[in-house]
mmCIF file of C-alpha atoms in Angstrom:
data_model
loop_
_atom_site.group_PDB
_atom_site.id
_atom_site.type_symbol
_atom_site.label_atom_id
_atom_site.label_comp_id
_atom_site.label_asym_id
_atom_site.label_seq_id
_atom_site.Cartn_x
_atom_site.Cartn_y
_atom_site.Cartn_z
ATOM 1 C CA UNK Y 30 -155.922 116.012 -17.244
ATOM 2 C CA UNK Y 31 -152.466 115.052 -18.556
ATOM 3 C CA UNK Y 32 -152.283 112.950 -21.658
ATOM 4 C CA UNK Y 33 -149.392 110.159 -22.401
ATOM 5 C CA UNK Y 34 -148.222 109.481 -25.667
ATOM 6 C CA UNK Y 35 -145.384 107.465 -27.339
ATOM 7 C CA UNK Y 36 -141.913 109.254 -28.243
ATOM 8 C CA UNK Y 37 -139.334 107.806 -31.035
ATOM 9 C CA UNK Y 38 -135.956 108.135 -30.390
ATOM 10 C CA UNK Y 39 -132.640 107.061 -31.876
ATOM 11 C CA UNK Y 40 -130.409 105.050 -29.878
ATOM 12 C CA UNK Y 41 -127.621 107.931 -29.437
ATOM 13 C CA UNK Y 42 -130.685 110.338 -28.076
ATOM 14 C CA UNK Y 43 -131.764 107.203 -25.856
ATOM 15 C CA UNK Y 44 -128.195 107.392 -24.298
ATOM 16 C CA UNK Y 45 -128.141 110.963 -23.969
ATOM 17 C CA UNK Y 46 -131.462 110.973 -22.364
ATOM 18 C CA UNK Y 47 -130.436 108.163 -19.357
ATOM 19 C CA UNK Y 48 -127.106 109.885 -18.919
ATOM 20 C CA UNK Y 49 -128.911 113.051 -18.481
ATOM 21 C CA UNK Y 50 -127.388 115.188 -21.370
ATOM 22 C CA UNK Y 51 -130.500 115.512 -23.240
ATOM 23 C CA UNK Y 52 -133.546 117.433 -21.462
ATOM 24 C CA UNK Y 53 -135.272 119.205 -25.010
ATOM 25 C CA UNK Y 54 -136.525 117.423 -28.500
ATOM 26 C CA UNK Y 55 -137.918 119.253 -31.478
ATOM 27 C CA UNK Y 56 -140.762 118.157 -33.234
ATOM 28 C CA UNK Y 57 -141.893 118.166 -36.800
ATOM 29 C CA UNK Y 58 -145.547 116.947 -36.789
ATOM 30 C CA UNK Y 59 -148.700 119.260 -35.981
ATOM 31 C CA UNK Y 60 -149.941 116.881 -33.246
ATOM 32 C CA UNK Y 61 -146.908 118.248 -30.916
ATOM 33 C CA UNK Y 62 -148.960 121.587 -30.786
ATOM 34 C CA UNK Y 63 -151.370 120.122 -28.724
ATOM 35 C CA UNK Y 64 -148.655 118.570 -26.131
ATOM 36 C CA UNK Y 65 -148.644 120.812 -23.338
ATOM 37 C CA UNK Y 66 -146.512 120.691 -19.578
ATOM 38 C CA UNK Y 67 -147.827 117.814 -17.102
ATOM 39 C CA UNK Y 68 -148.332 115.204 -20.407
ATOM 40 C CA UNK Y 69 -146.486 112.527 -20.415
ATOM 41 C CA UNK Y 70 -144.511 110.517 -22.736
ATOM 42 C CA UNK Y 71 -143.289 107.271 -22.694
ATOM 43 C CA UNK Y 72 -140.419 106.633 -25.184
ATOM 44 C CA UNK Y 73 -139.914 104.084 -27.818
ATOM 45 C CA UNK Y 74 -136.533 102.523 -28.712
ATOM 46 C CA UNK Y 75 -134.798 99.972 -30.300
ATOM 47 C CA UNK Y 76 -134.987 96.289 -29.056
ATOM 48 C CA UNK Y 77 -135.193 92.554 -28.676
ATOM 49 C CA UNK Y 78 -138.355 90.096 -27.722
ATOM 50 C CA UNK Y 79 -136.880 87.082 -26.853
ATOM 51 C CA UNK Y 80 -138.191 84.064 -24.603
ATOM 52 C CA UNK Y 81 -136.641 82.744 -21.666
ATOM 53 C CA UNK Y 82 -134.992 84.639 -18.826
ATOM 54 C CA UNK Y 83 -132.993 87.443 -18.525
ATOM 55 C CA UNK Y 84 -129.315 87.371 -19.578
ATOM 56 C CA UNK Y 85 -127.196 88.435 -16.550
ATOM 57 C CA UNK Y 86 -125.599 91.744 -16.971
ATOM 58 C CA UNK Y 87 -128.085 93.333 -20.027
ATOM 59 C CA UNK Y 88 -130.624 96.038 -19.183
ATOM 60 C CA UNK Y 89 -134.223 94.014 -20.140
ATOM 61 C CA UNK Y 90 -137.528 93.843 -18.326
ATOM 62 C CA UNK Y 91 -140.143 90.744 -18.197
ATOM 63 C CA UNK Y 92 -142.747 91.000 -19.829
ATOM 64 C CA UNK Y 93 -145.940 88.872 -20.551
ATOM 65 C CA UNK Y 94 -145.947 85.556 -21.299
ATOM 66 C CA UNK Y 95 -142.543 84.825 -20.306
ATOM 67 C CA UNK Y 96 -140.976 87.091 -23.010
ATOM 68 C CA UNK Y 97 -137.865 89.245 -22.293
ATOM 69 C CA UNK Y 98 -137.490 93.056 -23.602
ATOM 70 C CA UNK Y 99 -133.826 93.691 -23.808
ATOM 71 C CA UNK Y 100 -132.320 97.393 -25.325
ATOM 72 C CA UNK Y 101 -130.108 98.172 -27.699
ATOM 73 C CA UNK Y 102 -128.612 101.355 -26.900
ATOM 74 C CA UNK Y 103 -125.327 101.116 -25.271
ATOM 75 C CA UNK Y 104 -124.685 97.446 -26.368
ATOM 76 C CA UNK Y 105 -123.521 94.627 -28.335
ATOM 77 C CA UNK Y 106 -125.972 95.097 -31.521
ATOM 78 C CA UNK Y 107 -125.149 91.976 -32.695
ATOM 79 C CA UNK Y 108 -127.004 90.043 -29.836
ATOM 80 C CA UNK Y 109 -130.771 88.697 -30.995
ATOM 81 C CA UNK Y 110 -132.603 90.546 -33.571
ATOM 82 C CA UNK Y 111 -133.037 94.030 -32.648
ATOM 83 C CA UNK Y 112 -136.021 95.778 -33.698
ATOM 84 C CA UNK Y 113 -137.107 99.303 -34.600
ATOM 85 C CA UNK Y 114 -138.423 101.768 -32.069
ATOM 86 C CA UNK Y 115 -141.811 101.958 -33.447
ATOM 87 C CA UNK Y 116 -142.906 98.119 -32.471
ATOM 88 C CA UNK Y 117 -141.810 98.690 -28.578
ATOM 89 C CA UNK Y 118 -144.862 97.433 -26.664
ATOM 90 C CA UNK Y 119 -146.108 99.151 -24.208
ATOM 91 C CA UNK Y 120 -145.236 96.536 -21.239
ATOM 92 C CA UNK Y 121 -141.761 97.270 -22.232
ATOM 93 C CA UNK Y 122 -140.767 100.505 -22.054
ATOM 94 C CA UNK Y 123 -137.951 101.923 -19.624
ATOM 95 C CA UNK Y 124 -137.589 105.569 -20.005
ATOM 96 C CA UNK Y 125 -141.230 107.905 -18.874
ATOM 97 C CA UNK Y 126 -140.693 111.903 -19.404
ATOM 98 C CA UNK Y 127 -142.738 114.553 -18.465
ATOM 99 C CA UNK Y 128 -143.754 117.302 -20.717
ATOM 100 C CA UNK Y 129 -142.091 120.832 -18.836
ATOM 101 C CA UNK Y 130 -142.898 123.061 -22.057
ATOM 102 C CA UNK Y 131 -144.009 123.027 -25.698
ATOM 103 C CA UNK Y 132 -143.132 126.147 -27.377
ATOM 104 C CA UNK Y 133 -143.396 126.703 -31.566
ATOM 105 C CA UNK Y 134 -140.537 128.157 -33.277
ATOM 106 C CA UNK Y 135 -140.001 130.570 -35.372
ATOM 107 C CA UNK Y 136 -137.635 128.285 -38.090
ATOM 108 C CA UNK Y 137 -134.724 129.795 -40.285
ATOM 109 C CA UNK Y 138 -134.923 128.763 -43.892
ATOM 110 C CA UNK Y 139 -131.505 127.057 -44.259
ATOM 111 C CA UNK Y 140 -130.347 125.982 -47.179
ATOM 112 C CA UNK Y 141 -127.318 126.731 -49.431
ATOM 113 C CA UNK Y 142 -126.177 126.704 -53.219
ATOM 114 C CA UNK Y 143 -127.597 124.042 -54.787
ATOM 115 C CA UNK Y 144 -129.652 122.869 -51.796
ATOM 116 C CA UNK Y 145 -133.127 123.297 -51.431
ATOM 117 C CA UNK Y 146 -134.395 125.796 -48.168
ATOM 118 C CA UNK Y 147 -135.830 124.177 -45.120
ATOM 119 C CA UNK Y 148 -136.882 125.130 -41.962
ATOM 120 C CA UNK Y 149 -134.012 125.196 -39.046
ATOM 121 C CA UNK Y 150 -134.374 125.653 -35.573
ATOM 122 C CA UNK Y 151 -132.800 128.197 -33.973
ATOM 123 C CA UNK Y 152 -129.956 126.684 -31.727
ATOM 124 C CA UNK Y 153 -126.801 127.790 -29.990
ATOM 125 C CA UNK Y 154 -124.157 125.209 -28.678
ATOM 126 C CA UNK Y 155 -126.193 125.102 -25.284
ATOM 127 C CA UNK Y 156 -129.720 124.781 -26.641
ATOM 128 C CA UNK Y 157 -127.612 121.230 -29.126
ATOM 129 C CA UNK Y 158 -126.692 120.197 -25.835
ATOM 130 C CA UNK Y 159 -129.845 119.797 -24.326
ATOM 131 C CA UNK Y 160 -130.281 118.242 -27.423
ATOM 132 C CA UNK Y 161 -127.889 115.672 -26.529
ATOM 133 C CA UNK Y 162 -125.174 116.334 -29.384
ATOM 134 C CA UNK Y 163 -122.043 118.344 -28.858
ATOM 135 C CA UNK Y 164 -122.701 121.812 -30.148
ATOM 136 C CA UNK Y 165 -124.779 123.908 -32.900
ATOM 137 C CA UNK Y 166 -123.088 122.400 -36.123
ATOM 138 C CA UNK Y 167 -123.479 118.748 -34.721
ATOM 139 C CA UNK Y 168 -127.262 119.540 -34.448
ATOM 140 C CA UNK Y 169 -127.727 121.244 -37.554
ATOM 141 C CA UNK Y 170 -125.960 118.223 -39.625
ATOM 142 C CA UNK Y 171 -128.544 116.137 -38.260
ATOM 143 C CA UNK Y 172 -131.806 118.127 -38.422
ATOM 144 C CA UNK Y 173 -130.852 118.055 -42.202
ATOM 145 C CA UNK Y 174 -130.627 114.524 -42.712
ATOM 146 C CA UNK Y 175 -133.889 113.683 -40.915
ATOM 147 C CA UNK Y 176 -135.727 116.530 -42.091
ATOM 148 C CA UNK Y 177 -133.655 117.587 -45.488
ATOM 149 C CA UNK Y 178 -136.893 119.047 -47.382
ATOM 150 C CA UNK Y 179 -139.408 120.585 -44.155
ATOM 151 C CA UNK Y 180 -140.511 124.020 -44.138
ATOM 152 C CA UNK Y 181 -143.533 123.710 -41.660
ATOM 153 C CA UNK Y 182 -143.701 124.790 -37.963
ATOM 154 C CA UNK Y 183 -141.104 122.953 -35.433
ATOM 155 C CA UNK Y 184 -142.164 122.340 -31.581
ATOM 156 C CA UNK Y 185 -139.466 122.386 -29.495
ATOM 157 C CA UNK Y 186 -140.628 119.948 -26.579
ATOM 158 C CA UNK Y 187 -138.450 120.769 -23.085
ATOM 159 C CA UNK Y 188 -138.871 117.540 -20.983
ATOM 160 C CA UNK Y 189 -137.283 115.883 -17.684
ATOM 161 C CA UNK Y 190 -137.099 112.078 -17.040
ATOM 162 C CA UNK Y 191 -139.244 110.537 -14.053
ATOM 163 C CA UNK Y 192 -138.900 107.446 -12.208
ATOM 164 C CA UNK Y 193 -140.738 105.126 -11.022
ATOM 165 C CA UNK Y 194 -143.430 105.161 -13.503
ATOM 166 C CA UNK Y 195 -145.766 101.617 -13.818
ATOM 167 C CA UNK Y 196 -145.211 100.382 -16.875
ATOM 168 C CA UNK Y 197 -148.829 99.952 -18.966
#
């Protein structure tokens, strides 16, 4: 039986995910060892409640109660107030993946003078792709900035987008 569980991601990995660029995620936290292919995930992002109907031309679905989820990625993030990823509801999420593999890595301790070692993934310019940035260095920049002081195990989760999914 496959499990579903929620997802973070950044707006920039939200675009690269619905133009089809980014097909792989790597993963931090021990609970990703027990992810395995056929799970699902349904993904959290960045967006706006708001009452009242739909504003013409804006990606948003209805939701209960007459309340509107709209997204932030790709647009105007001025509009309402945009919230974080972690307090999407349920109802409102767009994107569904399923789980094709969940492998652990064997990390590099990176590091440098003066900077303390952490654990790196081990990633060519294709494997940052499918990470949805443009190559190895782009990749690396930003594993250290979210992660600047890890030096636990890293799940790399391999994924592909499905359609059609009921939303819960």
């Amino acid at each position: 039986m496959s499990t579903e569980r929620p997802i973070l991601f950044q707006d920039t990995m939200v675009s690269a995910i619905l133009d089809g660029r980014k097909t792989v995620t790597r993963r931090t936290h021990p609970t990703w060892a027990c992810c395995q292919a056929g799970d699902r995930l349904w993904v959290r992002e960045a967006h706006a409640l708001v009452d009242g109907p739909c504003w013409s031309g804006l990606p948003c679905v209805e939701g209960p109660d007459g309340q509107w989820a709209y997204y932030r990625t790709g647009f105007d993030r001025t509009a309402p107030r945009w919230r974080p990823s972690i307090h999407l509801p349920r109802w409102a999420c767009r994107l569904h993946l399923e789980v094709v593999s969940v492998t652990e890595e064997q990390a590099l301790l990176g590091g440098g003078l003066g900077q303390m070692a952490v654990a790196m993934p081990k990633v060519d310019d294709e494997e940052a792709q499918r990470e949805g940035v443009a190559d190895r260095a782009a990749f690396l920049d930003l594993w250290r900035r979210l992660h600047p002081d890890y030096l636990g195990p890293i799940y790399r989760v391999a994924f592909r987008r499905i359609e059609g999914v009921a939303r819960g």
